[in-house]
Coordinates of C-alpha atoms in Angstrom, one line a residue:
Chain A
X1 CA 102.0 76.8 26.3
X2 CA 103.2 75.7 23.0
X3 CA 100.8 76.3 20.2
X4 CA 101.0 76.9 16.0
X5 CA 101.7 73.0 16.4
X6 CA 99.7 70.5 12.4
X7 CA 97.2 69.3 14.7
X8 CA 96.2 71.1 17.8
X9 CA 93.4 69.5 20.0
X10 CA 94.2 72.3 22.4
X11 CA 93.5 75.2 20.6
X12 CA 89.3 73.3 20.0
X13 CA 89.2 73.3 23.3
X14 CA 91.3 76.4 24.5
X15 CA 90.3 79.1 22.0
X16 CA 92.0 81.8 24.0
X17 CA 90.5 82.9 27.5
X18 CA 87.5 80.3 29.3
X19 CA 88.2 78.2 31.9
X20 CA 91.2 75.9 32.1
X21 CA 90.0 72.9 33.3
X22 CA 87.7 72.2 30.0
X23 CA 89.8 69.9 27.8
X24 CA 90.7 67.9 31.2
X25 CA 87.1 67.5 32.1
X26 CA 86.3 66.5 28.5
X27 CA 89.5 64.2 28.7
X28 CA 88.1 62.1 32.0
X29 CA 84.3 62.0 30.3
X30 CA 86.5 59.9 27.3
X31 CA 88.3 58.0 29.6
X32 CA 84.8 57.0 31.8
X33 CA 82.6 56.9 28.7
X34 CA 84.6 54.5 26.9
X35 CA 83.9 51.2 28.9
X36 CA 80.2 51.8 28.5
X37 CA 80.9 51.2 25.4
X38 CA 83.0 49.3 24.1
X39 CA 81.1 47.0 26.9
X40 CA 80.2 42.9 26.8
X41 CA 82.1 41.2 23.3
X42 CA 83.0 44.5 22.7
X43 CA 85.8 44.5 25.8
X44 CA 88.6 44.0 23.9
X45 CA 88.7 47.2 22.1
X46 CA 89.0 48.4 26.1
X47 CA 92.3 46.2 26.6
X48 CA 93.8 47.9 23.2
X49 CA 92.4 51.3 24.9
X50 CA 94.7 49.8 27.7
X51 CA 97.5 49.7 25.6
X52 CA 97.7 53.3 24.0
X53 CA 97.6 54.2 27.6
X54 CA 100.5 52.6 28.3
X55 CA 102.3 54.1 25.7
X56 CA 100.4 57.4 26.5
X57 CA 102.8 57.6 29.4
X58 CA 105.9 57.1 27.5
X59 CA 105.1 59.5 24.9
X60 CA 104.0 62.2 27.2
X61 CA 107.4 61.8 28.6
X62 CA 109.4 61.8 25.4
X63 CA 107.0 64.9 24.0
X64 CA 108.9 66.8 27.6
X65 CA 112.1 65.7 26.1
X66 CA 111.8 66.1 23.0
X67 CA 108.9 68.7 22.2
X68 CA 110.7 70.8 24.9
X69 CA 113.5 71.2 25.5
X70 CA 114.4 69.9 22.0
X71 CA 116.6 66.1 22.5
X72 CA 115.7 63.6 20.7
X73 CA 115.8 59.9 21.4
X74 CA 115.5 56.5 19.7
X75 CA 115.9 54.0 22.7
X76 CA 112.8 54.8 24.9
X77 CA 111.3 52.1 23.9
X78 CA 114.6 50.6 26.0
X79 CA 114.1 52.8 29.5
X80 CA 110.0 50.3 28.3
X81 CA 111.6 47.6 28.4
X82 CA 114.2 48.1 31.7
X83 CA 110.8 48.9 33.4
X84 CA 108.4 46.1 32.2
X85 CA 110.9 43.5 32.7
X86 CA 112.2 44.8 35.9
X87 CA 108.8 44.2 37.8
X88 CA 108.9 40.6 35.4
X89 CA 111.5 39.9 37.6
X90 CA 111.0 40.6 40.5
X91 CA 107.4 39.8 40.4
X92 CA 107.3 36.2 38.7
X93 CA 111.7 35.0 40.6
X94 CA 110.5 36.7 43.6
X95 CA 107.3 36.6 44.2
X96 CA 107.4 40.5 45.1
X97 CA 103.9 42.1 45.2
X98 CA 103.7 43.5 41.6
X99 CA 101.7 46.7 42.9
X100 CA 105.4 47.0 45.0
X101 CA 107.8 46.1 41.8
X102 CA 105.8 49.9 40.4
X103 CA 109.1 51.8 42.5
X104 CA 112.1 49.4 41.2
X105 CA 110.8 49.3 38.1
X106 CA 111.3 53.0 37.6
X107 CA 114.0 53.0 39.1
X108 CA 115.8 51.0 37.6
X109 CA 115.1 52.9 34.2
X110 CA 116.4 55.3 36.2
X111 CA 119.3 54.7 36.9
X112 CA 120.4 53.9 33.7
X113 CA 119.1 57.2 32.3
X114 CA 121.5 59.2 34.5
X115 CA 124.3 57.0 33.4
X116 CA 123.5 56.5 29.9
X117 CA 122.3 60.6 29.7
X118 CA 125.7 61.9 31.5
X119 CA 127.6 61.3 28.7
X120 CA 125.3 61.2 25.8
X121 CA 123.5 64.6 26.4
X122 CA 127.3 66.4 26.2
X123 CA 126.6 65.2 22.4
X124 CA 124.2 67.7 20.6
X125 CA 121.1 66.6 17.7
X126 CA 121.6 64.0 16.3
X127 CA 124.4 62.7 17.6
X128 CA 122.4 61.9 20.8
X129 CA 119.4 60.3 18.5
X130 CA 122.8 58.0 17.3
X131 CA 123.8 57.3 20.8
X132 CA 120.3 56.3 22.0
X133 CA 119.6 54.7 19.1
X134 CA 122.7 52.5 20.1
X135 CA 121.9 51.9 23.4
X136 CA 118.5 50.6 22.0
X137 CA 119.9 48.1 19.8
X138 CA 122.2 47.2 22.5
X139 CA 119.3 46.4 25.4
X140 CA 117.3 44.7 22.4
X141 CA 120.5 42.7 22.1
X142 CA 120.9 42.0 26.0
X143 CA 117.6 41.5 26.4
X144 CA 117.3 38.2 23.9
X145 CA 120.5 37.0 24.7
X146 CA 119.8 36.9 28.7
X147 CA 123.4 36.2 30.2
X148 CA 122.2 35.7 33.3
X149 CA 119.5 33.1 32.1
X150 CA 116.6 35.9 33.9
X151 CA 114.5 37.1 31.3
X152 CA 114.0 34.6 29.2
X153 CA 115.9 35.3 26.5
X154 CA 113.6 35.1 23.4
X155 CA 110.6 32.6 24.6
X156 CA 110.0 35.7 26.6
X157 CA 108.8 36.1 29.8
X158 CA 105.4 34.2 30.3
X159 CA 102.3 34.5 33.8
X160 CA 103.8 37.4 35.5
X161 CA 101.0 38.0 37.9
X162 CA 98.4 41.3 37.4
X163 CA 97.9 43.6 40.0
X164 CA 96.6 43.3 43.0
X165 CA 94.4 45.8 44.5
X166 CA 92.7 45.7 47.4
X167 CA 92.5 42.0 47.4
X168 CA 91.6 41.3 43.9
X169 CA 93.5 41.2 40.7
X170 CA 92.6 43.1 37.9
X171 CA 93.0 41.4 35.0
X172 CA 89.1 42.1 33.8
X173 CA 89.7 44.3 30.4
X174 CA 87.9 46.0 32.7
X175 CA 89.8 46.9 35.5
X176 CA 93.3 46.6 33.9
X177 CA 91.3 49.6 31.7
X178 CA 90.3 51.6 34.6
X179 CA 93.9 51.4 36.3
X180 CA 95.7 52.5 33.3
X181 CA 93.8 55.9 32.5
X182 CA 93.6 57.2 35.7
X183 CA 97.3 56.9 36.1
X184 CA 97.7 58.0 32.1
X185 CA 95.6 60.9 33.4
X186 CA 97.5 61.6 36.9
X187 CA 101.0 61.1 35.0
X188 CA 99.3 63.8 32.7
X189 CA 98.7 66.7 35.3
X190 CA 101.6 65.9 36.7
X191 CA 103.6 67.0 33.7
X192 CA 101.6 69.2 32.8
X193 CA 102.3 71.0 36.4
X194 CA 106.2 70.4 35.7
X195 CA 106.3 72.3 32.4
X196 CA 104.1 75.3 33.6
X197 CA 107.0 76.4 35.5
X198 CA 110.1 77.7 35.4
X199 CA 111.6 74.3 34.3
X200 CA 109.2 74.2 31.9
X201 CA 110.2 77.1 30.0
X202 CA 114.2 76.7 30.8
X203 CA 114.0 73.9 28.2
X204 CA 112.3 75.4 25.7
X205 CA 114.7 78.1 26.1
X206 CA 117.2 75.6 25.6
X207 CA 115.7 74.1 23.4
X208 CA 115.5 77.6 20.9
X209 CA 119.1 78.1 21.8
X210 CA 121.7 76.5 24.1
X211 CA 124.3 79.2 24.6
X212 CA 121.4 82.1 24.7
X213 CA 120.1 79.3 27.9
X214 CA 123.7 79.3 29.4
X215 CA 124.2 83.3 29.6
X216 CA 120.9 83.6 31.6
X217 CA 121.8 81.4 34.2
X218 CA 120.3 77.7 33.3
X219 CA 122.6 75.0 33.9
X220 CA 121.6 73.7 30.2
X221 CA 123.7 70.0 30.7
X222 CA 121.9 69.2 34.2
X223 CA 118.8 71.0 32.5
X224 CA 118.9 68.2 29.7
X225 CA 119.7 65.1 32.1
X226 CA 117.1 66.0 34.2
X227 CA 114.4 66.0 31.5
X228 CA 116.3 62.6 30.0
X229 CA 115.8 61.5 33.8
X230 CA 112.5 61.8 34.2
X231 CA 111.2 60.8 30.8
X232 CA 113.4 57.5 30.9
X233 CA 110.8 57.3 34.4
X234 CA 107.8 58.1 32.8
X235 CA 108.8 54.7 30.4
X236 CA 110.2 53.0 33.0
X237 CA 106.9 53.0 34.3
X238 CA 105.2 52.6 31.5
X239 CA 106.7 49.0 31.6
X240 CA 105.8 48.7 34.3
X241 CA 102.4 48.6 33.4
X242 CA 102.6 47.0 30.8
X243 CA 104.1 43.7 32.3
X244 CA 101.5 43.7 34.5
X245 CA 98.0 46.3 33.4
X246 CA 98.0 44.3 29.7
X247 CA 95.9 41.4 28.4
X248 CA 98.6 39.0 27.4
X249 CA 101.0 39.6 30.7
X250 CA 103.9 38.9 28.7
X251 CA 107.1 40.2 28.3
X252 CA 109.3 39.7 24.4
X253 CA 112.0 41.5 23.1
X254 CA 110.4 42.2 20.1
X255 CA 107.3 43.9 22.3
X256 CA 109.0 45.7 24.4
X257 CA 112.5 46.7 23.3
X258 CA 112.9 46.7 19.6
X259 CA 113.8 50.0 17.8
X260 CA 110.6 49.7 15.8
X261 CA 108.9 51.2 18.9
X262 CA 111.7 53.4 19.7
X263 CA 110.6 54.8 16.4
X264 CA 106.4 54.6 16.9
X265 CA 106.7 56.4 19.8
X266 CA 109.0 59.4 18.6
X267 CA 106.4 59.6 15.5
X268 CA 103.4 59.3 18.2
X269 CA 105.7 62.8 19.4
X270 CA 105.1 64.2 16.3
X271 CA 102.4 63.5 14.9
X272 CA 101.1 65.5 17.4
X273 CA 103.2 67.8 17.3
X274 CA 106.5 68.3 19.4
X275 CA 105.9 70.2 22.8
X276 CA 101.9 69.7 22.4
X277 CA 101.1 67.9 25.8
X278 CA 97.5 66.9 24.1
X279 CA 98.5 66.0 21.0
X280 CA 101.2 64.0 22.0
X281 CA 97.6 62.3 24.3
X282 CA 96.1 62.1 20.9
X283 CA 99.3 60.8 18.8
X284 CA 99.8 57.9 21.6
X285 CA 96.1 56.5 20.8
X286 CA 95.3 57.2 17.5
X287 CA 98.9 55.5 16.9
X288 CA 97.9 52.8 18.4
X289 CA 94.5 52.6 17.5
X290 CA 95.2 53.1 13.9
X291 CA 96.1 49.4 13.2
X292 CA 92.9 47.9 14.6
X293 CA 90.2 50.0 12.9
X294 CA 92.8 49.4 9.4
X295 CA 91.3 44.8 10.1
X296 CA 88.3 46.6 11.0
X297 CA 88.2 47.9 7.6
X298 CA 90.8 45.8 5.7
X299 CA 87.2 43.1 5.6
X300 CA 85.7 45.4 3.7
X301 CA 88.7 46.3 1.4
X302 CA 89.3 43.0 -0.4
X303 CA 93.0 41.0 -1.1
X304 CA 94.4 43.9 0.4
X305 CA 96.5 43.2 3.7
X306 CA 96.0 45.5 6.4
X307 CA 99.6 46.0 7.7
X308 CA 100.1 47.4 3.4
X309 CA 97.7 50.0 4.6
X310 CA 98.5 50.9 7.8
X311 CA 102.0 51.4 6.2
X312 CA 100.3 53.6 4.1
X313 CA 99.1 55.5 7.0
X314 CA 102.5 55.8 8.3
X315 CA 103.2 57.0 5.5
X316 CA 100.7 59.5 4.4
X317 CA 100.4 61.1 8.0
X318 CA 104.4 61.6 8.3
X319 CA 104.1 63.6 4.4
X320 CA 101.1 66.0 6.4
X321 CA 102.6 66.5 9.3
X322 CA 106.0 67.6 7.1
X323 CA 103.5 69.8 4.8
X324 CA 101.7 71.2 7.7
X325 CA 104.5 72.3 9.6
X326 CA 106.3 73.7 7.2
X327 CA 102.9 75.5 6.5
X328 CA 103.1 77.3 9.8
X329 CA 107.2 77.2 9.2
X330 CA 107.0 74.6 13.0
X331 CA 110.4 73.4 12.5
X332 CA 110.1 69.5 12.9
X333 CA 113.1 68.7 14.2
X334 CA 115.4 71.1 15.9
X335 CA 117.5 73.0 14.5
X336 CA 120.7 75.0 15.7
X337 CA 119.4 78.8 16.4
X338 CA 120.8 81.0 14.0
X339 CA 123.4 82.5 15.8
X340 CA 127.8 83.2 15.0
X341 CA 128.4 81.2 17.7
X342 CA 127.7 77.6 17.4
X343 CA 130.5 78.1 13.8
X344 CA 132.5 77.9 17.5
X345 CA 132.7 75.0 19.9
X346 CA 130.7 76.2 22.7
X347 CA 131.3 74.9 26.5
X348 CA 129.4 73.5 28.5
Chain B
X1 CA 138.7 97.9 43.2
X2 CA 137.8 97.2 39.4
X3 CA 135.0 95.3 39.4
X4 CA 135.9 93.3 36.1
X5 CA 139.7 93.2 35.1
X6 CA 140.0 91.4 32.5
X7 CA 144.0 90.8 31.5
X8 CA 146.3 89.1 28.1
X9 CA 142.9 87.7 27.2
X10 CA 144.3 85.6 23.8
X11 CA 141.7 83.6 21.2
X12 CA 142.6 82.0 18.5
X13 CA 140.7 80.2 16.0
X14 CA 142.6 77.3 13.6
X15 CA 145.5 79.6 13.9
X16 CA 144.4 83.0 13.1
X17 CA 144.6 85.6 16.6
X18 CA 140.4 86.5 17.4
X19 CA 141.7 88.7 20.6
X20 CA 145.0 88.6 21.3
X21 CA 146.1 90.2 24.8
X22 CA 143.5 92.3 25.5
X23 CA 143.5 94.1 28.5
X24 CA 140.8 96.3 30.9
X25 CA 139.3 96.9 33.7
X26 CA 135.6 98.5 33.9
X27 CA 134.9 100.0 37.2
X28 CA 131.4 100.0 39.4
X29 CA 128.3 101.6 38.3
X30 CA 130.8 102.6 34.9
X31 CA 128.9 102.6 31.2
X32 CA 132.2 101.1 29.1
X33 CA 132.5 100.4 25.4
X34 CA 134.4 98.4 22.9
X35 CA 134.1 99.6 19.4
X36 CA 136.7 98.8 16.0
X37 CA 136.2 98.0 12.9
X38 CA 134.7 94.5 11.6
X39 CA 136.2 91.5 12.7
X40 CA 138.3 93.6 15.5
X41 CA 137.8 90.9 18.1
X42 CA 135.0 92.4 19.9
X43 CA 132.1 89.6 20.1
X44 CA 134.7 87.3 21.0
X45 CA 135.5 89.0 24.2
X46 CA 131.5 89.2 24.2
X47 CA 132.1 85.8 23.8
X48 CA 135.5 84.9 26.8
X49 CA 134.3 87.4 29.2
X50 CA 131.0 85.4 29.8
X51 CA 132.0 82.3 29.2
X52 CA 130.8 81.2 26.3
X53 CA 134.4 80.3 24.5
X54 CA 137.4 79.2 26.7
X55 CA 140.4 82.1 26.7
X56 CA 143.6 80.2 25.8
X57 CA 145.7 82.5 27.4
X58 CA 145.0 85.1 30.4
X59 CA 142.9 85.8 33.1
X60 CA 139.3 87.6 33.9
X61 CA 138.2 88.6 37.2
X62 CA 134.5 89.6 38.6
X63 CA 134.1 90.8 41.6
X64 CA 137.5 89.9 42.7
X65 CA 136.8 86.0 41.6
X66 CA 138.4 84.6 38.7
X67 CA 135.8 83.4 36.4
X68 CA 138.2 82.2 33.4
X69 CA 137.3 78.6 32.5
X70 CA 133.9 79.1 34.7
X71 CA 130.8 77.6 32.7
X72 CA 128.0 80.6 31.2
X73 CA 125.9 80.0 32.9
X74 CA 128.2 80.4 36.7
X75 CA 129.3 83.2 35.3
X76 CA 126.1 84.4 34.9
X77 CA 124.0 83.2 38.7
X78 CA 127.7 85.5 40.0
X79 CA 125.9 88.5 37.9
X80 CA 127.5 89.1 34.2
X81 CA 124.6 88.1 31.9
X82 CA 124.8 89.3 28.3
X83 CA 122.6 90.0 25.5
X84 CA 123.5 88.7 22.1
X85 CA 124.4 90.0 18.7
X86 CA 121.2 88.9 16.4
X87 CA 118.4 88.3 18.8
X88 CA 117.6 85.3 20.2
X89 CA 114.2 85.5 22.2
X90 CA 112.2 82.5 22.9
X91 CA 109.3 82.5 20.1
X92 CA 107.0 79.5 21.8
X93 CA 106.7 82.3 24.5
X94 CA 105.1 85.4 25.6
X95 CA 106.9 88.4 26.2
X96 CA 106.6 87.6 30.1
X97 CA 107.9 84.5 29.4
X98 CA 110.3 85.6 28.4
X99 CA 112.0 87.6 31.0
X100 CA 110.7 85.1 33.4
X101 CA 113.1 82.7 31.9
X102 CA 116.1 85.5 32.8
X103 CA 115.0 85.3 36.6
X104 CA 115.7 81.7 36.7
X105 CA 119.1 81.8 38.1
X106 CA 117.3 83.7 41.4
X107 CA 114.8 80.8 41.5
X108 CA 115.2 78.4 44.0
X109 CA 111.8 75.3 44.1
X110 CA 113.0 72.8 42.2
X111 CA 111.0 70.0 39.7
X112 CA 108.9 68.2 42.5
X113 CA 107.5 71.8 43.9
X114 CA 106.2 72.4 40.3
X115 CA 104.8 68.7 40.4
X116 CA 102.3 69.1 43.5
X117 CA 102.4 72.6 43.5
X118 CA 103.7 73.7 46.2
X119 CA 102.8 76.9 48.3
X120 CA 106.5 77.3 47.9
X121 CA 106.0 77.6 44.0
X122 CA 103.5 80.2 44.0
X123 CA 105.1 81.8 45.9
X124 CA 108.3 81.8 43.2
X125 CA 106.1 82.3 40.4
X126 CA 104.5 85.5 41.3
X127 CA 107.3 86.6 43.0
X128 CA 108.9 86.1 38.8
X129 CA 106.2 87.7 37.9
X130 CA 106.8 90.5 39.6
X131 CA 109.7 90.9 39.1
X132 CA 109.5 90.3 35.2
X133 CA 107.1 93.0 34.9
X134 CA 108.4 96.1 37.4
X135 CA 111.6 95.3 35.1
X136 CA 109.3 95.0 31.2
X137 CA 108.0 98.5 32.9
X138 CA 111.7 99.9 32.8
X139 CA 112.0 100.0 29.4
X140 CA 108.5 100.2 28.9
X141 CA 106.7 97.2 28.0
X142 CA 104.1 96.7 30.6
X143 CA 101.8 96.2 27.8
X144 CA 103.3 94.5 25.5
X145 CA 104.2 91.3 28.0
X146 CA 100.7 88.8 27.3
X147 CA 101.8 88.9 23.8
X148 CA 103.7 86.4 22.2
X149 CA 106.9 87.8 21.4
X150 CA 107.5 87.5 17.7
X151 CA 104.8 90.1 16.8
X152 CA 106.7 92.9 17.9
X153 CA 108.6 95.0 16.3
X154 CA 112.2 94.1 16.1
X155 CA 113.4 97.5 18.0
X156 CA 110.8 96.5 20.9
X157 CA 112.4 92.7 20.5
X158 CA 115.3 93.9 21.5
X159 CA 114.4 95.9 24.2
X160 CA 112.6 92.4 25.6
X161 CA 116.0 91.2 25.1
X162 CA 117.9 93.4 27.6
X163 CA 114.3 93.1 29.6
X164 CA 115.2 89.8 29.7
X165 CA 119.0 90.3 30.4
X166 CA 117.8 92.4 33.4
X167 CA 115.4 90.3 35.3
X168 CA 118.4 88.3 36.4
X169 CA 119.4 91.4 38.5
X170 CA 122.8 91.4 37.0
X171 CA 125.6 94.0 38.8
X172 CA 127.5 93.8 35.0
X173 CA 125.0 94.2 31.6
X174 CA 127.2 93.7 28.9
X175 CA 125.3 94.1 26.1
X176 CA 126.3 93.3 21.8
X177 CA 125.3 95.8 19.7
X178 CA 121.8 96.9 21.8
X179 CA 120.8 99.5 19.2
X180 CA 121.4 97.6 15.4
X181 CA 118.1 98.0 13.8
X182 CA 116.7 100.4 15.7
X183 CA 115.0 104.0 15.0
X184 CA 116.2 107.3 16.2
X185 CA 113.3 107.4 18.0
X186 CA 114.3 103.7 20.1
X187 CA 118.2 104.7 20.0
X188 CA 117.3 107.6 22.0
X189 CA 115.4 105.2 24.2
X190 CA 117.4 103.0 24.4
X191 CA 120.2 106.0 25.8
X192 CA 118.5 106.8 28.4
X193 CA 117.3 103.2 29.8
X194 CA 120.9 102.6 29.7
X195 CA 121.6 106.1 31.7
X196 CA 118.7 104.5 34.0
X197 CA 120.3 101.7 34.7
X198 CA 124.2 103.3 35.5
X199 CA 122.3 106.3 37.6
X200 CA 120.6 102.3 39.9
X201 CA 124.1 101.1 40.3
X202 CA 124.6 99.1 37.6
X203 CA 127.3 98.1 35.2
X204 CA 126.7 98.8 31.3
X205 CA 129.9 97.3 28.9
X206 CA 128.9 97.9 25.4
X207 CA 130.0 97.3 21.6
X208 CA 128.3 99.2 19.6
X209 CA 128.8 100.7 16.3
X210 CA 126.9 103.4 16.3
X211 CA 129.3 105.7 16.9
X212 CA 126.9 109.1 17.9
X213 CA 125.7 106.8 20.5
X214 CA 129.1 105.4 22.3
X215 CA 130.5 109.2 22.1
X216 CA 127.1 110.5 24.1
X217 CA 126.9 107.5 27.0
X218 CA 130.4 106.3 26.9
X219 CA 132.0 107.2 30.1
X220 CA 135.0 104.9 28.9
X221 CA 136.4 103.5 25.7
X222 CA 138.8 101.1 24.3
X223 CA 139.1 100.1 20.4
X224 CA 139.8 96.8 19.3
X225 CA 141.8 96.4 15.9
X226 CA 142.6 92.9 14.0
X227 CA 142.0 91.5 17.5
X228 CA 144.7 94.1 19.7
X229 CA 143.8 97.0 21.4
X230 CA 144.7 100.3 19.4
X231 CA 143.1 102.7 21.8
X232 CA 142.1 103.1 26.0
X233 CA 140.4 106.3 26.7
X234 CA 137.9 108.9 27.7
X235 CA 135.4 109.4 24.2
X236 CA 137.2 112.7 23.2
X237 CA 140.9 111.4 23.2
X238 CA 139.2 108.3 21.2
X239 CA 138.2 111.3 18.6
X240 CA 141.4 112.0 18.3
X241 CA 143.9 109.7 18.4
X242 CA 145.4 109.5 14.8
X243 CA 145.9 105.4 15.2
X244 CA 141.8 105.1 15.6
X245 CA 141.4 107.5 13.1
X246 CA 143.8 105.3 11.1
X247 CA 142.0 101.7 12.0
X248 CA 138.6 103.0 10.7
X249 CA 139.8 104.5 7.3
X250 CA 142.5 101.8 6.7
X251 CA 139.1 99.6 6.9
X252 CA 136.9 102.3 5.0

């Protein structure tokens, strides 16, 4: 398990020994308690938490790619958008029951990830980030231009049906919250299982030194591709949730495919401490909730807009992360291992 | 038939010849050493043999199969594993987990068995842990298995590096300056380990600057200078070889 990241919530809950299920118990308790706190007129806050949960699914996946395997993607909003729009199009234009859209949404994101991953994962370090950034921009442009008259272009796609569970439409804030957060917990357990295995260890090995991993018998490209596709599957699934389980049930390229959203996902991973699963969860919730908290507080600060404070907060958080991470000698971004071999081109 | 056959191996970097027409062969269960002054092309030879670099010219056969052109992990899975001159342990992991990374190639279960924690996953995880612990016991590091690898002294980190390579159950082990940075006691431990491995039938090829160590354990030696092989033979022959003496003195 990766330790030593700036905001180690994990350390708070797991000081060395002790029952491993304790943090999960606390998580389930908090998730279960939120609807009791935010009931009645306050149920609006549950919808914010639902959005945080949806983002958390993306961030849990992206953390595997960035925190574990050390590969940076600045295009994950694109996979989020593919999931959301696939599900949106199938349910509105083809009348498919929303719950059946999950599989095609995830599959679409996954297949695009395979096509994008094969050429781009051969690139190293920041080139991968650039390539995925480019892909994200292309996706955004396509969705806005709407060449096939499917996505609604800049007008967006309204009236997406809510999920039907046992014949009931889940369109209350509370129902959406319950669906989103139960899936978040499942997804979280699922990825914990995946990472605490030889696959997770191989990813950490690749992060530290690709050459070293390769000579130990790890198929570096194969693993990078697998984790890239896996993280895209997560993002696609989150997109599906966003289409049917968010209060708006409305898709717009600016909300789901914008580069800023990709960068937000990356920031959430970084704030959580790269490679820290609990941190990723907290990062996603923290950054989604922050603007709401600031909006509440702005009534106290006359004359200053909440968006200005929000920006200042992001800056402050990033500075804090920088300072703390250098102090703990933890690398914020993957730097090639100090290996004499990296001077020469290395075959994969 | 020799286990490893290298013929006419050549590699240029931007017009500079790092390795030039080097040929040698290593027999089963042999301790084989590559020596030479700094910049002689020893590590480049290792990089070529382990597939980290592609040769410009020449061929490499391992267990009768042509391996030049294969990717590093494909070579590793065929039973040839190497260590590096600079230790690159995975410092976010414990000693045990580092060594378990070395077992990766032997494992067969996939992500899905890990995600759903199938019986096969647990069985394999237990098997890997057992292999890793046995390897650590062989190197006398069993008691440190659960420590973070960065907390170990340098000499022991080198041994973890070797343990990680051994965990893949290689037929041939390539060691790049295994004794660098070790104290006298650690070095004698290392020699004992290398001898034990040989007794178990493993073949070892090593690069080393420590001449005492080489002359004591190596059975056969080749000497490289400016990328070319200038001598080959038993330790006592190498010590008397005028070309070798000239190469070393010339450098000094």
